[in-house]
CSV table of C-alpha atoms and ligand atoms in Angstrom, one decimal:
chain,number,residue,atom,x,y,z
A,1,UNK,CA,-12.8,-16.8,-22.4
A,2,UNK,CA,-15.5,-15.6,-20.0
A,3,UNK,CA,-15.4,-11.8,-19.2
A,4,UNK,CA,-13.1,-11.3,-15.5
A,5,UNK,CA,-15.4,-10.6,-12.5
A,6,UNK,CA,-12.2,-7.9,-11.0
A,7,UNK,CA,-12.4,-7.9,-7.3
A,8,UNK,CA,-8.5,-7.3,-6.8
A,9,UNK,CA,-8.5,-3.5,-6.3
A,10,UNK,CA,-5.5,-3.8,-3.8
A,11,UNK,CA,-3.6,-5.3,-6.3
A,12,UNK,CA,-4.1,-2.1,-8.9
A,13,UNK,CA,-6.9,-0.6,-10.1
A,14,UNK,CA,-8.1,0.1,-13.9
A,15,UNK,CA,-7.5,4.1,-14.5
A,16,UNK,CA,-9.8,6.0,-14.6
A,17,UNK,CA,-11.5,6.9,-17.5
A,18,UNK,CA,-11.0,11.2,-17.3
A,19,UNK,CA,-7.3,10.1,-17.1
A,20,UNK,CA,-7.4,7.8,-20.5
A,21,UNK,CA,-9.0,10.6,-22.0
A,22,UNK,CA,-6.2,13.1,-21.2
A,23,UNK,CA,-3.3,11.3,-21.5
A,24,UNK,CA,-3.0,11.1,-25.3
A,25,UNK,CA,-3.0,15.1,-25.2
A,26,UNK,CA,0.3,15.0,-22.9
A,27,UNK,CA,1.5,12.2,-24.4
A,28,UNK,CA,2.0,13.8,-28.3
A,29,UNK,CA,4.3,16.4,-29.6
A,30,UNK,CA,1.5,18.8,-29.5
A,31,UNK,CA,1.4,18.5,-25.2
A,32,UNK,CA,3.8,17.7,-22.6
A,33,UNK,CA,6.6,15.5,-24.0
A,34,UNK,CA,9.3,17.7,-23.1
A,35,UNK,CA,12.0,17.4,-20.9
A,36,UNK,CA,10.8,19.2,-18.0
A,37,UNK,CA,14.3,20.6,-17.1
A,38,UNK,CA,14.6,22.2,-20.7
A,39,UNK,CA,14.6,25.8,-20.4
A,40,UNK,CA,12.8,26.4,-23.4
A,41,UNK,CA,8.9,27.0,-24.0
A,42,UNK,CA,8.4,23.1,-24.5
A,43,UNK,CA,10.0,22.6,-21.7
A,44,UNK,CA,8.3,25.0,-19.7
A,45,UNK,CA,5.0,23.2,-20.4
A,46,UNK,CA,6.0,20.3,-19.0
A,47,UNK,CA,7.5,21.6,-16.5
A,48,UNK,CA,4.0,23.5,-15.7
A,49,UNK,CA,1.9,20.1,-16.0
A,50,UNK,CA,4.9,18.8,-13.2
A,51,UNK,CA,3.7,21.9,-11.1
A,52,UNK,CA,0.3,21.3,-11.1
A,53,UNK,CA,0.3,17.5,-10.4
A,54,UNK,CA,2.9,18.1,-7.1
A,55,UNK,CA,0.3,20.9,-6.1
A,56,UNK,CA,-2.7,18.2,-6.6
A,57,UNK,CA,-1.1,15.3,-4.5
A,58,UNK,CA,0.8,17.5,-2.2
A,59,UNK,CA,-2.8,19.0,-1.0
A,60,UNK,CA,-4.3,15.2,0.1
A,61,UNK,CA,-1.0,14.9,1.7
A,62,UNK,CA,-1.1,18.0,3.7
A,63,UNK,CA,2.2,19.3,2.6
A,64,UNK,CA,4.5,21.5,0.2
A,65,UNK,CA,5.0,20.4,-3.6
A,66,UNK,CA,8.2,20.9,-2.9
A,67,UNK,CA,8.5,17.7,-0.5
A,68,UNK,CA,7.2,15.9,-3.3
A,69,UNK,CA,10.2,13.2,-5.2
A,70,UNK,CA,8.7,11.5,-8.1
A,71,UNK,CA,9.1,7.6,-7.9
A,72,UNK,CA,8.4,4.6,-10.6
A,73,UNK,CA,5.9,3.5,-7.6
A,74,UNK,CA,5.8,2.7,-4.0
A,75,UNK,CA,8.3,0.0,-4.4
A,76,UNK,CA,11.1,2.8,-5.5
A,77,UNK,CA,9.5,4.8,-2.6
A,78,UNK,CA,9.8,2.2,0.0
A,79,UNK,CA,13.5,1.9,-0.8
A,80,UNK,CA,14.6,5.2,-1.4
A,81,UNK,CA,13.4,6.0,1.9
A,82,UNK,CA,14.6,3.2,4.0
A,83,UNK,CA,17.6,2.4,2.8
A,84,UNK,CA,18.5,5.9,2.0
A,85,UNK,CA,18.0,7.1,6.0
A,86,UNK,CA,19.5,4.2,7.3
A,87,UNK,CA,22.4,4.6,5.2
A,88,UNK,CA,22.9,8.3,5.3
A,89,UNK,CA,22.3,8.2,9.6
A,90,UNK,CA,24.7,5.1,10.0
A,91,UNK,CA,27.0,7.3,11.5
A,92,UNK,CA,24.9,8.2,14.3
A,93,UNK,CA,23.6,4.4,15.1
A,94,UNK,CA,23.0,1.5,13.4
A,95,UNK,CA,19.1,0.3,14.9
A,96,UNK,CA,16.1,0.3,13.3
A,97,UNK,CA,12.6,-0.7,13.7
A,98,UNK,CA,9.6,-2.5,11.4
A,99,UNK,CA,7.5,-5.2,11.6
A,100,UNK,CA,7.1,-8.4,9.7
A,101,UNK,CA,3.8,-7.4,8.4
A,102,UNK,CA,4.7,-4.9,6.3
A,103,UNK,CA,4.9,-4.8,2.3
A,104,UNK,CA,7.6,-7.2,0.8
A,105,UNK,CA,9.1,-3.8,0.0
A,106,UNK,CA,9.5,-2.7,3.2
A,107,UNK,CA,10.7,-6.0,4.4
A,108,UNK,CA,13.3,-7.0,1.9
A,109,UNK,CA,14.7,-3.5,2.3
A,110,UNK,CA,15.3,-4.0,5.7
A,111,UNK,CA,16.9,-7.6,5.1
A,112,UNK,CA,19.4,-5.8,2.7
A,113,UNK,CA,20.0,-3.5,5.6
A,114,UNK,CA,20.5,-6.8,7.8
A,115,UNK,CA,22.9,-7.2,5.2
A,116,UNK,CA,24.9,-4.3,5.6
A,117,UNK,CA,25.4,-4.7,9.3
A,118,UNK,CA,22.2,-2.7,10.4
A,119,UNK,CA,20.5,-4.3,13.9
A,120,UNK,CA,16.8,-4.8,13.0
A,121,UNK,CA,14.1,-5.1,15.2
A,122,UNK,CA,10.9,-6.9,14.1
A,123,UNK,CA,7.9,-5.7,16.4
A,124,UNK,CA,5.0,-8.7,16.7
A,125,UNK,CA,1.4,-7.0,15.8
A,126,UNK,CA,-1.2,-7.4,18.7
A,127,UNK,CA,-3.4,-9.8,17.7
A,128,UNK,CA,-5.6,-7.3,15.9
A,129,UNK,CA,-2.9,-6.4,13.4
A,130,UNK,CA,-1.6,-3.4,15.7
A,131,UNK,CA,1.6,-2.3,16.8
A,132,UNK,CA,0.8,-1.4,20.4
A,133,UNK,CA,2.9,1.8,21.0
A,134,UNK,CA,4.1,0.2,24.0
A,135,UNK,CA,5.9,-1.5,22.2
A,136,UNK,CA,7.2,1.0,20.3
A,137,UNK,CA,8.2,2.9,22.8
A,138,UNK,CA,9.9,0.1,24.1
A,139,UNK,CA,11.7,-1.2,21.1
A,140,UNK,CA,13.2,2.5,20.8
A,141,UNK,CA,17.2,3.1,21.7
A,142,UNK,CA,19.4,6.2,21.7
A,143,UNK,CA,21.0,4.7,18.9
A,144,UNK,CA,17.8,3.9,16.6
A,145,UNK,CA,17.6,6.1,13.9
A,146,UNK,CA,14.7,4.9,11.7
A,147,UNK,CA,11.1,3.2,12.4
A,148,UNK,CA,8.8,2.1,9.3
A,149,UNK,CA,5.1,1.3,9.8
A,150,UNK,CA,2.7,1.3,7.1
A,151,UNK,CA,-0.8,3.0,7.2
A,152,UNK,CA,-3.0,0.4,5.8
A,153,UNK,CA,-1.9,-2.9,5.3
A,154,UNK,CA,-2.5,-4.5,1.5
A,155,UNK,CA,-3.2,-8.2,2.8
A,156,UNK,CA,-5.6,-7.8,5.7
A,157,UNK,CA,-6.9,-3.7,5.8
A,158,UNK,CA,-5.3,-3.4,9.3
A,159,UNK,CA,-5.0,0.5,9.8
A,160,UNK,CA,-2.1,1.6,12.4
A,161,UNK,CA,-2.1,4.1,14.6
A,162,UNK,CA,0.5,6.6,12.6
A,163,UNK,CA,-0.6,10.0,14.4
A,164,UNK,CA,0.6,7.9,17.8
A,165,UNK,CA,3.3,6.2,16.5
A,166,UNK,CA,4.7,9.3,14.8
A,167,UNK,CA,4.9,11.2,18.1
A,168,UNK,CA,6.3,8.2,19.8
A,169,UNK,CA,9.7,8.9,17.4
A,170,UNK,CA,9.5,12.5,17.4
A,171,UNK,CA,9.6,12.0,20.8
A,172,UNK,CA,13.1,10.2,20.5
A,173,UNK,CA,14.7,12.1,17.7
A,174,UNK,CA,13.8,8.8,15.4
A,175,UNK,CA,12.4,9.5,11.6
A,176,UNK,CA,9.2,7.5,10.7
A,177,UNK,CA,8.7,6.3,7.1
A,178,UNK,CA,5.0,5.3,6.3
A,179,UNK,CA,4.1,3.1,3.3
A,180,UNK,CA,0.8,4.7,2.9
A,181,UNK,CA,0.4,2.9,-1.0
A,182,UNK,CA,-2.9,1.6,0.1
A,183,UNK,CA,-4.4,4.6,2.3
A,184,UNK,CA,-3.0,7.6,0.0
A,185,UNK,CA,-6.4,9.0,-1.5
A,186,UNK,CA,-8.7,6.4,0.7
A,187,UNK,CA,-8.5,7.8,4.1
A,188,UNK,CA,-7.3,11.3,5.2
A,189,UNK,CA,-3.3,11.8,5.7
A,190,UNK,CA,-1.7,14.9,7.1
A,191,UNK,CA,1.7,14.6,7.6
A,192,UNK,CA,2.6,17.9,9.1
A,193,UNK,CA,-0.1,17.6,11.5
A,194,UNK,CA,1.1,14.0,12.6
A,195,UNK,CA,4.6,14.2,12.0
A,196,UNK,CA,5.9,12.0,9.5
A,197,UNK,CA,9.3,12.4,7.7
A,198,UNK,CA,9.2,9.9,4.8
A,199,UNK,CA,6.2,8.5,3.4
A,200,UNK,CA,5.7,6.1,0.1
A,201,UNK,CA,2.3,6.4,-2.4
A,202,UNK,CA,1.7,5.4,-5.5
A,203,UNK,CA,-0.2,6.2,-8.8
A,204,UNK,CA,-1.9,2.9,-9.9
A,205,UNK,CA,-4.1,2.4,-6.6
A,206,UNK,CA,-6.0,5.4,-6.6
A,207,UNK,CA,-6.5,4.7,-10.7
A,208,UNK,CA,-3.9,6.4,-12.2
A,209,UNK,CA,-1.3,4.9,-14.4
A,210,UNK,CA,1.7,2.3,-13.0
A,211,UNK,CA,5.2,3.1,-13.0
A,212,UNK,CA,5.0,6.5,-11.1
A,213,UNK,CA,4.8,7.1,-7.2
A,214,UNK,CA,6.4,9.3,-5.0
A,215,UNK,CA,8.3,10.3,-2.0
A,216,UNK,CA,7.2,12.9,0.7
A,217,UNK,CA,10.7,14.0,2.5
A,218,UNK,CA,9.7,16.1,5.3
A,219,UNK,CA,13.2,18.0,4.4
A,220,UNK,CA,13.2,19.2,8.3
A,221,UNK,CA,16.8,19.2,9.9
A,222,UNK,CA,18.2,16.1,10.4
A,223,UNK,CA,15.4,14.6,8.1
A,224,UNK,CA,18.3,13.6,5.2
A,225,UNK,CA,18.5,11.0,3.1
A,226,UNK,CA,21.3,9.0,0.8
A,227,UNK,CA,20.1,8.8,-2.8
A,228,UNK,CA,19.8,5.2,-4.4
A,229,UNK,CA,20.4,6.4,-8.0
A,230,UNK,CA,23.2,8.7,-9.3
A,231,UNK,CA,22.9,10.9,-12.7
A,232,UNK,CA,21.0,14.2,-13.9
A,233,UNK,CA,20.8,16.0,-10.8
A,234,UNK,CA,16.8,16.0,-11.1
A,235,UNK,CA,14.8,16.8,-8.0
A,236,UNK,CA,17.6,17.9,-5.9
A,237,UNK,CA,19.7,14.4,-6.5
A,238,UNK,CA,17.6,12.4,-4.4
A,239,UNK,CA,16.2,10.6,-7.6
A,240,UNK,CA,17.8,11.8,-10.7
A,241,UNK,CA,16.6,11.1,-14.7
A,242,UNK,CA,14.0,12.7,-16.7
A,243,UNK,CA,10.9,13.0,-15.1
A,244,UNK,CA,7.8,11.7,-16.8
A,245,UNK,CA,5.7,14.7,-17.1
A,246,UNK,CA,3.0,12.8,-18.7
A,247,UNK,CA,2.8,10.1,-15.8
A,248,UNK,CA,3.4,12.2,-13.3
A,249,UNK,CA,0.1,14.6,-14.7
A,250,UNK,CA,-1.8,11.6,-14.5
A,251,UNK,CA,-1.0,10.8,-11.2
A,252,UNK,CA,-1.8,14.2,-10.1
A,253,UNK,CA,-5.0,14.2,-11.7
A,254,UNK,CA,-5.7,10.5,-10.2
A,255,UNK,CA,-4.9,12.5,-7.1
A,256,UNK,CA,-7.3,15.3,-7.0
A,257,UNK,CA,-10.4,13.2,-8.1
A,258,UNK,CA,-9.5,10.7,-5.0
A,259,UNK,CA,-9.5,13.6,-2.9
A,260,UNK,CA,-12.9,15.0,-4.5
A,261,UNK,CA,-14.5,11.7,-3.9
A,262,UNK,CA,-12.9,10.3,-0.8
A,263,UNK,CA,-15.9,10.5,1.1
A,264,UNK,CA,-18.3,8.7,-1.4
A,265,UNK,CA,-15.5,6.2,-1.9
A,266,UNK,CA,-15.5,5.2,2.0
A,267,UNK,CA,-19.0,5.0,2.2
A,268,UNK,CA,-19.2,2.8,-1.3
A,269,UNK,CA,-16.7,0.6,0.4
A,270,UNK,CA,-18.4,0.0,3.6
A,271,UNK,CA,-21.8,-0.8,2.1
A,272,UNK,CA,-20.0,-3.1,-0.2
A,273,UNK,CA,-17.8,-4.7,2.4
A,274,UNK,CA,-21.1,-5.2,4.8
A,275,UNK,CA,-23.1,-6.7,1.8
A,276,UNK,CA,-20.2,-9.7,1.4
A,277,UNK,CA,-19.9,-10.4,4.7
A,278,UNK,CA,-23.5,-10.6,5.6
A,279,UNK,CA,-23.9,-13.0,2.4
A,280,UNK,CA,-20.9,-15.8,3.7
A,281,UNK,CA,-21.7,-14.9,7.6
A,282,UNK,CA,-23.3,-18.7,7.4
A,283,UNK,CA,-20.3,-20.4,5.6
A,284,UNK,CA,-19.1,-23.0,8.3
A,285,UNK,CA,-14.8,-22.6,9.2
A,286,UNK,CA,-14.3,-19.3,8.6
A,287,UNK,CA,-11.7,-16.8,9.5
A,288,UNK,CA,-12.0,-13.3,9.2
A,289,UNK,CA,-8.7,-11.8,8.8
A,290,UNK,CA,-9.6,-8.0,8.4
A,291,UNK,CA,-10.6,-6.6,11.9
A,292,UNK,CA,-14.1,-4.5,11.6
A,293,UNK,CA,-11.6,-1.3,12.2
A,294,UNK,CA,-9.6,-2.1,9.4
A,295,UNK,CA,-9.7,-0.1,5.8
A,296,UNK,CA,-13.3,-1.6,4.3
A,297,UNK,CA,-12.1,-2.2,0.6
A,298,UNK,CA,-10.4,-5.6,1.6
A,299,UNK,CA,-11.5,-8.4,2.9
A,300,UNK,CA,-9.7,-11.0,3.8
A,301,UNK,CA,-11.1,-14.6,4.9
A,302,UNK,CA,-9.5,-18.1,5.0
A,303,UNK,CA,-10.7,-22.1,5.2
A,304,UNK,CA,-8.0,-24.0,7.0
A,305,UNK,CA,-9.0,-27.4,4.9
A,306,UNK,CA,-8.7,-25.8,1.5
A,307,UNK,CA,-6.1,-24.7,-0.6
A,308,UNK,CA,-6.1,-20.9,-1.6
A,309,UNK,CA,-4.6,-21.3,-4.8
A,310,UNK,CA,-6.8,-24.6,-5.7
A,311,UNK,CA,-9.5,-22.4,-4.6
A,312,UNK,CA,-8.2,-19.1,-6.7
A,313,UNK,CA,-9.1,-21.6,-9.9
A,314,UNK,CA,-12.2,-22.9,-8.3
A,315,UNK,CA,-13.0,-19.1,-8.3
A,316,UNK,CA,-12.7,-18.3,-11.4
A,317,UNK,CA,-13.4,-15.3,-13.7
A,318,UNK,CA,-12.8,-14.0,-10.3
A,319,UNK,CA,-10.0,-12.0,-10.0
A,320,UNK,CA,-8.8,-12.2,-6.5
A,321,UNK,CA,-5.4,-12.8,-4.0
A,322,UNK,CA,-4.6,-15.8,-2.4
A,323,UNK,CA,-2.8,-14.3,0.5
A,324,UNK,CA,-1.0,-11.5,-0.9
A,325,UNK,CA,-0.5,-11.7,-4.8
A,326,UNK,CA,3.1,-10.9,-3.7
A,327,UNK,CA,3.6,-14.1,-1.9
A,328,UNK,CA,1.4,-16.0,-4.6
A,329,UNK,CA,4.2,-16.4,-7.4
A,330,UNK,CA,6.2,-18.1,-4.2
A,331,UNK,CA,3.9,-20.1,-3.1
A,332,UNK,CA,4.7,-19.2,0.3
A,333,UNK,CA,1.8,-18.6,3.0
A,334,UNK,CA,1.6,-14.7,3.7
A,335,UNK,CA,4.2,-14.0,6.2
A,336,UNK,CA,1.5,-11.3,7.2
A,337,UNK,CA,-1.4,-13.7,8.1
A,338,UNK,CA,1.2,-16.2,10.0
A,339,UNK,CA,2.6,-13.3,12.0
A,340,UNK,CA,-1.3,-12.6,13.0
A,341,UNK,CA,-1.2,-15.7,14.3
A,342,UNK,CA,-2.7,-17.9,11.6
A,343,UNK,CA,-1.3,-21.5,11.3
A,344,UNK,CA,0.3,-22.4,7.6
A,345,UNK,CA,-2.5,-23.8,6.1
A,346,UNK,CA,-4.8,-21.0,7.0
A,347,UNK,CA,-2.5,-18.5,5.6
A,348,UNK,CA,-2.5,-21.1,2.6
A,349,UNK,CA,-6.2,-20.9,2.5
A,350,UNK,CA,-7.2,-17.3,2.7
A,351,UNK,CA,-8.2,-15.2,-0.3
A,352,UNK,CA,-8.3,-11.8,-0.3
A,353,UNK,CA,-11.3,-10.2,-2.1
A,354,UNK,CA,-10.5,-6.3,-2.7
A,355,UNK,CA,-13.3,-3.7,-3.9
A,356,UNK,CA,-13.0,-0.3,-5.3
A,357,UNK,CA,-14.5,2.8,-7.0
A,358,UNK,CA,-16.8,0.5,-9.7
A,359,UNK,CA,-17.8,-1.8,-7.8
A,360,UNK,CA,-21.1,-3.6,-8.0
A,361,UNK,CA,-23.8,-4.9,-5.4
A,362,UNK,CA,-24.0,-7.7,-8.4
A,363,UNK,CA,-20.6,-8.6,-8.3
A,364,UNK,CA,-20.1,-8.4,-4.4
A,365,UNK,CA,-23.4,-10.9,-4.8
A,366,UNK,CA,-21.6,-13.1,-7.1
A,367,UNK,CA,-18.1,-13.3,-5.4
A,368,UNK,CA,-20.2,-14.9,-2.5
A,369,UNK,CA,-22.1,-17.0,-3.9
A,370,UNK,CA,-18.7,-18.4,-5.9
A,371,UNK,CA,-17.0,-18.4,-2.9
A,372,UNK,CA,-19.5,-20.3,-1.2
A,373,UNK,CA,-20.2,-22.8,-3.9
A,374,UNK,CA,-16.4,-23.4,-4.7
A,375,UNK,CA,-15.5,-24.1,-0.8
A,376,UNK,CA,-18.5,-26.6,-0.4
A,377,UNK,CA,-16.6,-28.4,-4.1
A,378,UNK,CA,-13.5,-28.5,-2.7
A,379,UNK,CA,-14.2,-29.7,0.7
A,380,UNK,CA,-16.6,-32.4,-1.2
A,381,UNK,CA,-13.0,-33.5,-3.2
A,382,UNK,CA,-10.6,-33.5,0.2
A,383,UNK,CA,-13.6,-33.4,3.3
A,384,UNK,CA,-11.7,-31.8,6.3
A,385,UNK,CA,-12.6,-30.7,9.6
A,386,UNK,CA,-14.3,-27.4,8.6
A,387,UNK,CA,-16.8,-25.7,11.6
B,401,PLP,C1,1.2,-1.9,-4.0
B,401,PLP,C2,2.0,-1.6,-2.8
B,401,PLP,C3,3.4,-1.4,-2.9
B,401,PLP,C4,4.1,-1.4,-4.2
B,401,PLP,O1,3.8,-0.3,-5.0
B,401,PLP,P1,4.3,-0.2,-6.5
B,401,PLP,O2,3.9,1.1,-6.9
B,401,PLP,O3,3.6,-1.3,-7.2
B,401,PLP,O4,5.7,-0.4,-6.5
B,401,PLP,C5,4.1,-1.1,-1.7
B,401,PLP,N1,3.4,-1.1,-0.5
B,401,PLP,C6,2.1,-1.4,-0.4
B,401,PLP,C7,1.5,-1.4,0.9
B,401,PLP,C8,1.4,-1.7,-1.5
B,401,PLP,O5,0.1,-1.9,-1.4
């Protein structure tokens, strides 16, 4: 089999190699197995490595370890968070506010809310991706009591406006949950300083492990939230069960060396994401998905007369999206690309080619020149209307 050429960083990234090397050591009987809520010196230890990790991702946050609820991922996150304001404000009103471009896990919490009698409002982005806070603002009733936007969006790289969206539902007394899976550790977040109440990361996009993430909870008054699980007590009852020390280390650790190279990363990103795009600027029928403003690690770009799954194997060892790798198992087009406007069989054809930390100008140079070579095959097999 010939070797993967991975450009599918938005996906999940490979962790990083200062995290393989520790996490045998907190893995073992000799390091942190323990039970962190065991009182006794095992426990302790654990319990100290839990303590160091919330201090390490609660510092690119911008907030106290102790707002910090460990997750199995941003999925958990999304859910705890939405459905656990909705549910624990119903009393007060019954509204609430996304739009159909965010994360399947954002979305299909909000169709369970549907479910359960909640009145949801799905805001259109501008056609650059945005939510205009217009909008917002208008969208906003005395009886909404939660708005979820993401930060950066995983299909296209849109970046919203959360600083001006947050004070748009402070404004009104409305929480705001973020799903900030693909910004955490990428771009700067403070979410004092903005004010957000509820927002989602996760472990295995800034190279740390899967299966851990967290929640911020502002824990301000009137901030609450219904838990989704019932057990231990852990972490205050909003997420009971043992917490994995080891995972949750990692994912601190991931944490702090995004932070330290945040900067570096951003500029590796842009220089990669200008290289690719300068090498398929002359590939007739193009669309350019991700706006120049948007997060530079993904680029997204569909032919309207080809097929993005027929081209996914055309592609190949290159590991990329066709659409969102979400919608992909469906088969659907990305509801995200047709609520930008695209018609079906763009949103059919668009691939999504994600960079990250290790990165290479050789394999930015070689996605391109696959890209370009397996568009001109296809379009030789079914010729459309492309340019
Ligand atoms: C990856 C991702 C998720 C899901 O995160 P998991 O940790 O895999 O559950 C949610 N939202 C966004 C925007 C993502 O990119």
């Amino acid at each position: 089999m010939t070797a993967p050429v991975y450009l599918d960083y938005a996906a999940t990234t490979p962790v990083d190699a200062r995290i393989v090397d520790a996490l045998p050591g907190w893995l073992a009987a000799d390091g942190a197995f323990a039970n962190p809520s065991s009182t006794h010196i095992a426990g302790r230890q654990a319990a100290a490595l839990v303590a160091t990790a919330a201090e390490q991702v609660a510092s690119v946050l911008g907030c106290e370890p102790g707002q910090l609820v460990w997750t199995s991922g941003a999925t958990e996150s999304d859910n705890l968070a939405i459905l656990g304001a909705a549910r624990y404000r119903a009393v007060r009103g019954r509204h609430v506010v996304t739009m159909p471009t965010e994360h399947k896990a954002v979305t299909d919490a909000f169709r369970q809310l549907e479910r359960e009698g909640f009145d949801v409002t799905w805001l259109a982005p501008s056609p650059d991706g945005r939510l205009s806070l217009e909008a917002l603002r208008q969208a906003l009733r005395d009886d909404t009591q939660l708005v979820s936007i993401m930060h950066v969006n995983n299909e296209t790289g849109v970046v919203q406006d959360i600083p001006g969206i947050a004070s748009c539902c402070r404004d009104r007394g409305v929480l705001l949950h973020v799903d900030a899976a693909q910004s955490f550790g990428k771009l700067p977040i403070d979410v004092a300083a903005w004010p957000v109440d509820l927002l989602s990361i996760t472990a295995h996009k800034i190279y740390g492990p899967k299966g851990i993430g967290a929640l911020y909870v502002s824990g301000r008054p009137g901030s609450h939230i219904a838990p989704l699980f019932h057990g231990g007590g852990q972490q205050g009852g909003l997420r009971p069960g043992t917490l994995p020390a080891p995972l949750i280390a990692a994912f601190g650790l991931a944490a702090a060396i995004a932070a330290d190279s945040m900067h570096r990363d951003h500029d590796h990103l842009s220089r990669l994401r200008k290289r690719f795009r300068d090498a398929i600027r002359d590939i007739p029928g193009l669309r350019h998905n991700s706006p120049d403003a948007g997060f530079p690690g993904i680029v997204n770009v569909s032919a309207g007369d080809v097929d993005g799954e027929s081209l996914m194997l055309a592609l190949e060892p290159l590991c990329v999206a066709s659409g969102s790798a979400c919608n992909s198992a469906r088969h659907e087009p990305s509801g995200v690309l047709r609520a930008l406007g695209l018609d079906d069989a763009e949103a059919q054809g668009a691939i999504r080619f994600s960079f990250g930390r290790q990165t290479t100008d050789r394999e930015i140079d070689f996605a391109a020149a696959r890209y370009r070579a397996a568009l001109a095959k296809l379009r030789e097999i079914a010729p459309g209307d492309a340019a």
